[in-house]
Coordinates of C-alpha atoms in Angstrom, one line a residue:
M1 CA -115.9 109.9 82.6
R2 CA -119.5 110.9 81.8
A3 CA -118.1 113.9 79.9
A4 CA -116.0 111.5 77.8
R5 CA -118.9 109.2 77.0
L6 CA -121.0 112.1 76.1
L7 CA -118.4 113.3 73.6
A8 CA -118.2 110.1 72.0
L9 CA -121.9 109.9 71.7
C10 CA -122.0 113.5 70.2
C11 CA -119.2 112.5 67.6
T12 CA -120.9 109.2 66.5
L13 CA -124.1 111.6 65.8
F14 CA -122.1 114.0 63.9
V15 CA -119.8 111.7 61.9
T16 CA -122.8 109.4 60.8
S17 CA -124.9 112.3 59.3
V18 CA -124.9 112.7 55.5
P19 CA -123.5 116.4 55.6
A20 CA -120.6 115.1 57.6
Q21 CA -119.9 112.4 55.2
D22 CA -120.0 115.0 52.4
F23 CA -117.5 117.2 54.5
L24 CA -115.2 114.0 55.0
D25 CA -115.1 113.3 51.3
Q26 CA -114.3 117.0 50.5
V27 CA -111.4 117.0 53.1
G28 CA -109.9 114.0 51.2
E29 CA -110.1 115.7 47.9
T30 CA -108.6 118.8 49.6
L31 CA -105.6 117.1 51.5
S32 CA -104.5 115.5 48.0
F33 CA -101.9 117.3 45.6
Q34 CA -100.6 116.6 42.2
A35 CA -98.2 118.3 40.1
F36 CA -95.6 117.7 37.2
D37 CA -98.0 115.9 35.1
N38 CA -99.2 113.7 38.0
N39 CA -95.6 112.8 38.5
L40 CA -95.4 114.1 42.1
R41 CA -98.4 113.1 44.2
A42 CA -98.9 113.8 47.9
R43 CA -101.8 113.3 50.4
L44 CA -102.6 113.9 53.9
S45 CA -105.0 111.4 55.8
G46 CA -105.8 110.4 59.2
T47 CA -107.8 108.8 61.7
L48 CA -109.5 110.2 65.0
D49 CA -109.8 107.4 67.6
L50 CA -112.2 107.8 70.7
E51 CA -111.4 104.7 73.0
Y52 CA -113.0 104.0 76.4
Y53 CA -111.7 100.9 78.6
R54 CA -112.8 99.4 81.8
W55 CA -111.2 96.5 83.7
D56 CA -111.9 95.0 87.2
A57 CA -108.1 94.1 88.2
L58 CA -106.2 96.1 90.5
F59 CA -103.7 97.1 87.8
P60 CA -104.6 98.0 84.1
P61 CA -104.3 95.6 81.4
G62 CA -101.6 95.2 78.7
L63 CA -99.2 98.3 78.7
F64 CA -101.7 101.0 80.1
D65 CA -100.5 103.5 82.6
A66 CA -103.5 104.5 84.4
E67 CA -104.9 104.5 88.0
G68 CA -108.4 103.4 88.9
N69 CA -110.4 101.0 86.9
S70 CA -111.0 102.9 83.5
L71 CA -109.6 105.2 81.0
F72 CA -110.8 107.4 78.1
N73 CA -108.2 107.6 75.4
P74 CA -108.4 110.0 72.4
R75 CA -105.8 109.8 69.6
L76 CA -105.4 111.9 66.4
S77 CA -103.1 110.1 63.8
V78 CA -102.1 112.0 60.6
F79 CA -100.4 110.3 57.8
L80 CA -98.3 111.9 54.8
D81 CA -97.9 109.9 51.7
V82 CA -95.7 111.2 48.9
Q83 CA -95.1 109.5 45.5
A84 CA -92.2 111.1 43.1
G85 CA -92.6 109.2 40.0
P86 CA -92.7 105.2 39.9
H87 CA -89.6 104.7 42.2
V88 CA -89.6 106.9 45.0
Y89 CA -92.2 106.8 48.1
F90 CA -92.2 108.8 51.3
F91 CA -94.4 108.3 54.2
S92 CA -94.8 109.4 57.7
Q93 CA -97.2 109.0 60.6
V94 CA -97.7 111.7 63.5
R95 CA -99.8 111.3 66.5
L96 CA -101.5 113.7 69.1
D97 CA -102.4 111.4 72.0
R98 CA -101.9 110.4 75.8
G99 CA -98.8 108.4 74.9
F100 CA -97.9 105.5 72.6
D101 CA -99.7 103.2 75.1
P102 CA -102.8 104.6 76.6
T103 CA -102.0 106.5 79.8
D104 CA -104.3 109.0 82.0
E105 CA -101.5 111.7 81.4
G106 CA -101.9 114.8 79.4
V107 CA -101.9 115.1 75.6
G108 CA -98.6 115.1 73.5
F109 CA -97.3 115.2 70.0
R110 CA -95.0 112.3 68.7
A111 CA -93.6 111.4 65.3
D112 CA -94.1 107.5 65.1
E113 CA -92.9 106.8 61.4
Y114 CA -91.0 108.4 58.9
A115 CA -89.3 106.8 56.1
L116 CA -88.1 107.1 52.2
R117 CA -88.3 104.0 49.9
V118 CA -86.9 103.4 46.7
S119 CA -88.0 100.9 44.3
P120 CA -85.6 100.5 41.2
W121 CA -87.9 98.2 39.5
A122 CA -91.8 98.5 38.7
D123 CA -92.4 94.5 39.5
G124 CA -91.7 94.9 43.1
R125 CA -88.6 92.7 43.0
L126 CA -86.9 95.1 45.5
S127 CA -87.3 98.0 47.6
I128 CA -84.9 99.8 49.9
Q129 CA -86.1 101.7 52.6
V130 CA -84.6 104.1 55.4
G131 CA -86.1 105.6 58.4
K132 CA -88.4 105.0 61.5
F133 CA -91.0 102.2 60.7
A134 CA -92.6 98.9 61.8
A135 CA -90.9 95.9 62.2
V136 CA -90.9 93.4 59.0
T137 CA -91.8 90.3 61.3
G138 CA -94.8 88.4 61.5
N139 CA -98.3 89.3 59.8
W140 CA -100.0 91.4 62.6
N141 CA -97.7 94.6 62.1
P142 CA -99.2 95.3 58.5
R143 CA -102.6 95.5 59.8
H144 CA -102.1 97.0 63.6
L145 CA -103.7 100.4 62.7
S146 CA -107.1 100.9 64.0
W147 CA -109.0 100.9 60.9
D148 CA -107.4 97.6 59.9
N149 CA -107.1 96.0 63.3
P150 CA -110.4 93.8 64.1
F151 CA -109.7 94.5 67.6
I152 CA -108.9 97.6 69.6
T153 CA -106.0 96.1 71.5
A154 CA -102.9 94.0 70.3
P155 CA -102.4 90.3 70.6
L156 CA -101.3 89.1 74.1
L157 CA -97.7 88.7 73.3
Y158 CA -97.3 92.3 71.9
E159 CA -98.6 93.8 75.1
D160 CA -98.4 91.8 78.1
V161 CA -95.5 92.8 80.3
T162 CA -93.2 90.1 81.9
V163 CA -90.9 90.5 84.9
L164 CA -87.9 91.5 82.8
H165 CA -86.2 94.9 82.8
D166 CA -84.0 96.7 80.2
E167 CA -82.6 99.1 82.6
D168 CA -80.9 96.8 85.2
A169 CA -79.0 93.7 85.2
L170 CA -82.0 91.6 86.6
P171 CA -80.7 90.1 90.0
E172 CA -82.2 86.8 90.7
E173 CA -84.0 87.9 93.5
S174 CA -86.1 90.2 91.4
I175 CA -87.2 87.5 89.0
R176 CA -87.9 85.0 91.8
R177 CA -90.4 87.3 93.5
R178 CA -92.2 87.1 89.9
E179 CA -94.0 90.4 90.9
L180 CA -94.1 93.8 89.3
V181 CA -92.4 95.5 92.0
V182 CA -92.1 99.0 90.6
E183 CA -94.1 100.8 87.8
K184 CA -95.8 98.1 85.4
W185 CA -94.8 99.7 82.3
E186 CA -91.1 99.7 83.1
Y187 CA -91.2 96.0 82.3
L188 CA -91.1 94.4 78.8
P189 CA -93.5 92.3 76.8
L190 CA -92.3 89.5 74.7
I191 CA -92.6 91.9 71.6
W192 CA -93.4 95.7 72.1
G193 CA -96.2 96.4 69.6
P194 CA -95.3 97.1 66.1
S195 CA -91.8 98.1 67.1
Y196 CA -91.3 101.4 65.2
A197 CA -87.5 101.3 65.6
T198 CA -85.0 103.1 63.5
G199 CA -83.1 101.8 60.4
A200 CA -83.0 100.5 56.9
S201 CA -84.6 97.5 55.3
V202 CA -84.8 95.8 51.8
T203 CA -88.0 93.9 50.7
G204 CA -89.5 92.2 47.6
R205 CA -91.4 89.8 45.9
L206 CA -90.3 87.1 43.5
G207 CA -93.1 84.9 42.1
K208 CA -94.9 83.3 45.1
F209 CA -92.1 84.4 47.5
D210 CA -91.8 87.6 49.4
Y211 CA -88.6 88.6 51.6
A212 CA -87.8 91.3 54.0
A213 CA -84.8 91.8 56.0
E214 CA -83.8 95.1 58.1
I215 CA -81.4 96.4 60.7
K216 CA -82.6 98.5 63.4
N217 CA -81.3 100.3 66.5
A218 CA -83.5 98.3 68.9
A219 CA -84.8 94.9 69.7
L220 CA -88.4 93.8 69.1
T221 CA -88.9 94.0 72.9
S222 CA -87.6 97.4 73.2
R223 CA -89.8 100.2 74.7
P224 CA -91.0 103.3 72.4
E225 CA -88.3 105.3 74.2
S226 CA -85.6 103.3 72.5
W227 CA -86.9 103.5 69.0
D228 CA -85.7 107.0 68.2
L229 CA -82.2 107.1 67.0
T230 CA -81.2 110.1 69.4
Q231 CA -82.1 107.7 72.3
I232 CA -80.5 104.5 71.2
G233 CA -77.8 104.5 68.4
F234 CA -76.3 101.6 66.4
E235 CA -73.7 100.5 68.8
H236 CA -75.6 97.2 69.1
P237 CA -77.9 96.8 66.1
T238 CA -80.9 94.3 65.9
V239 CA -81.2 92.3 62.7
N240 CA -85.0 91.3 61.6
A241 CA -86.0 89.0 58.6
R242 CA -89.1 87.4 57.0
V243 CA -89.6 85.0 54.2
G244 CA -93.1 84.5 53.0
M245 CA -95.0 82.1 50.7
R246 CA -98.1 82.6 48.7
P247 CA -99.2 79.1 47.4
S248 CA -102.5 80.5 46.5
E249 CA -104.7 83.6 46.8
R250 CA -106.1 82.0 50.1
W251 CA -103.0 81.2 51.9
N252 CA -99.9 83.2 53.1
F253 CA -97.2 81.5 55.2
G254 CA -94.3 83.3 56.7
F255 CA -91.2 82.6 58.8
S256 CA -89.5 85.5 60.9
A257 CA -86.6 85.7 62.8
S258 CA -84.8 88.6 65.1
K259 CA -81.7 89.1 67.1
G260 CA -80.5 92.1 69.1
S261 CA -79.5 93.5 72.3
F262 CA -82.5 94.5 74.8
F263 CA -80.7 96.4 77.6
R264 CA -80.5 100.1 77.5
P265 CA -77.3 102.0 78.3
E266 CA -78.6 102.5 82.0
A267 CA -78.1 98.7 82.5
E268 CA -74.2 98.8 81.6
P269 CA -72.9 99.5 85.3
G270 CA -74.8 96.3 86.6
L271 CA -73.4 94.0 84.2
P272 CA -70.7 91.4 85.0
A273 CA -67.4 92.5 84.6
G274 CA -65.9 92.5 81.0
R275 CA -69.5 92.4 79.6
D276 CA -71.5 94.8 77.9
R277 CA -75.0 95.0 76.8
G278 CA -74.2 93.6 73.4
D279 CA -73.5 90.3 74.8
Y280 CA -76.9 89.7 75.8
S281 CA -79.4 89.3 72.9
H282 CA -83.4 89.1 72.6
I283 CA -83.8 86.4 70.1
V284 CA -86.9 85.6 68.3
L285 CA -88.1 83.0 65.9
G286 CA -91.6 83.2 64.5
Q287 CA -94.2 81.5 62.1
D288 CA -97.1 83.1 60.9
V289 CA -100.0 82.0 58.5
S290 CA -103.2 83.7 57.1
F291 CA -106.1 82.4 55.3
A292 CA -109.1 84.0 53.3
W293 CA -112.0 82.3 51.9
R294 CA -115.2 84.5 51.1
Y295 CA -116.5 86.0 54.2
L296 CA -114.0 84.5 56.5
Q297 CA -110.5 85.7 57.3
V298 CA -108.0 83.8 59.8
W299 CA -104.6 85.1 60.9
A300 CA -102.1 83.0 63.2
E301 CA -98.7 83.7 64.8
A302 CA -96.3 81.7 67.0
Y303 CA -93.1 82.9 68.5
Q304 CA -90.3 81.5 70.2
V305 CA -88.6 84.1 72.4
R306 CA -85.3 84.1 74.3
F307 CA -83.7 86.5 76.7
E308 CA -80.1 86.0 77.4
L309 CA -79.6 87.0 81.1
P310 CA -76.4 87.9 82.9
V311 CA -77.7 85.6 85.7
G312 CA -79.8 82.4 85.6
G313 CA -79.0 81.6 81.9
D314 CA -81.6 82.1 79.1
A315 CA -85.1 83.1 79.9
D316 CA -87.4 81.2 77.3
A317 CA -91.0 81.7 76.2
F318 CA -93.6 80.4 73.5
A319 CA -96.5 82.5 72.6
Y320 CA -99.1 82.2 70.0
Y321 CA -102.6 83.6 68.9
I322 CA -105.3 82.5 66.5
E323 CA -107.4 85.2 65.3
A324 CA -110.6 84.9 63.0
K325 CA -112.9 87.8 61.4
Y326 CA -116.1 86.9 59.7
K327 CA -118.2 89.3 57.6
F328 CA -121.9 89.1 58.4
T329 CA -123.0 91.8 56.3
P330 CA -120.9 94.3 54.1
Q331 CA -120.8 96.5 57.4
F332 CA -121.1 94.2 60.1
F333 CA -117.9 91.9 61.5
G334 CA -117.3 89.8 64.3
A335 CA -113.9 88.7 65.4
L336 CA -112.4 86.2 67.9
R337 CA -108.9 85.7 69.1
W338 CA -107.4 82.9 71.4
N339 CA -104.1 83.9 72.8
Q340 CA -101.6 81.9 75.0
Q341 CA -98.0 82.6 76.6
F342 CA -95.8 79.8 78.2
F343 CA -92.5 80.7 80.3
G344 CA -89.6 78.3 80.8
E345 CA -87.3 78.0 83.7
I346 CA -84.1 79.9 84.6
D347 CA -81.2 78.6 86.8
A348 CA -81.0 79.6 90.6
A349 CA -78.2 80.4 92.7
D350 CA -78.7 77.4 94.8
G351 CA -78.6 74.9 91.9
G352 CA -82.3 74.5 91.2
E353 CA -84.6 76.1 88.7
F354 CA -87.8 78.1 88.7
Q355 CA -90.2 79.5 86.3
W356 CA -89.5 83.2 85.3
W357 CA -92.9 84.1 84.8
H358 CA -96.5 83.1 84.8
D359 CA -98.2 81.4 82.1
T360 CA -101.2 83.3 80.7
S361 CA -104.3 82.9 78.3
R362 CA -106.6 85.3 76.9
L363 CA -109.9 85.3 74.8
D364 CA -110.6 88.3 72.9
T365 CA -113.9 89.0 71.2
A366 CA -115.0 92.0 69.2
L367 CA -117.9 93.2 67.0
I368 CA -117.1 95.7 64.3
Y369 CA -119.6 97.9 62.6
R370 CA -118.6 100.1 59.4
L371 CA -121.1 103.0 60.2
T372 CA -120.0 104.8 56.8
A373 CA -117.0 104.9 54.5
H374 CA -115.3 107.0 57.1
T375 CA -116.6 105.8 60.5
Q376 CA -116.2 102.5 62.3
L377 CA -117.4 101.4 65.9
K378 CA -115.9 98.4 67.6
V379 CA -116.8 97.0 70.9
Q380 CA -114.4 94.3 72.5
Y381 CA -114.4 92.0 75.6
N382 CA -111.3 90.2 76.9
L383 CA -111.3 87.6 79.4
E384 CA -107.7 86.7 80.9
L385 CA -106.9 83.6 82.6
G386 CA -103.7 82.8 84.7
D387 CA -101.9 82.6 87.9
R388 CA -100.8 86.3 88.0
R389 CA -104.5 87.4 88.7
G390 CA -105.2 84.5 91.1
G391 CA -108.3 83.9 88.8
S392 CA -110.0 85.7 85.9
G393 CA -109.7 89.2 84.6
H394 CA -112.1 91.1 82.5
T395 CA -111.6 94.3 80.3
F396 CA -114.2 96.0 78.4
A397 CA -113.3 98.5 75.5
T398 CA -115.1 100.5 72.9
Q399 CA -113.5 102.7 70.0
L400 CA -115.0 104.9 67.5
T401 CA -112.8 105.7 64.5
V402 CA -113.3 108.7 62.1
R403 CA -111.2 108.3 58.8
F404 CA -110.4 111.3 56.6

């Protein structure tokens, strides 16, 4: 781990030097392409993230897959943007990292996004998009990448696992234990990150209103292994939608909804006779708001989530967060986020009821410093509270981002 910290320090010293900045400027120019009287434009860009996490719990926080109490996680993300005339746009994102969610395993290559967008009118009233891309719900997905996200980690509801599986029929005894009895990352959060599932969408803006609707191959709670079309087809599609309103430049309000099957095909044999995985849905209703005034930005999301189960009825939950970022100077920012999750009760075989998972609260704090136009350093501290840990849990993280 000393080697990882030394590497991060050396990178910091390098990327903040004047020659390094000139070099990164030149890289950006070199990776841009224009042809046909500027009607065809293409650009390669990317980020290199060097992250270090340390926690005090017996198991790592969020969706991390690692042994011990610390993890060094490097990630290279490369983006391709192609604009063909005023109406056709293609984008993709590929990563070289240690897994979509940080792990202590080896480095691998992965294509997270690739999509083609057609906009018949220049005023943005309608765009049609096909491919693999982030969900249209909420207001965190559009700013989840490392350069735009004030924090290193996602809000609690996007990364905190519950006791529910997607590969078995969820017998009552496994839920009643309310313990993660197998590998933690085999369970589902309420929503799994930005959900790069595969499908098609229509989006647009009409005056003060904007809209988005999509059909995807996997539910918002589904794991990254389910997002590829080769893994989960369109036998049981998920439908997501969001309607937004901007009454002024400062305010943006949104309402989201989602419904789709969350079981993987492996769960089929354990379902009740005559039922298939399409009979059990992951249902989400969400509200979001954002506000910006001078040096202050505020975002909030609230979600009502339901898992329809083959036993016990419906597993309901409510989760929200409130997040604020303040610009102290043009280069120095501070961020604060309060997260909470509350879980309902499901039916027991004996006629009673029991809470299906533990309520959880978490406070996230972060400091962000833009070293240059191409480099950014974050330091973050999370304090988690809830019965699951028998007290409080502490996580420290730092992230150096180089943008080119």
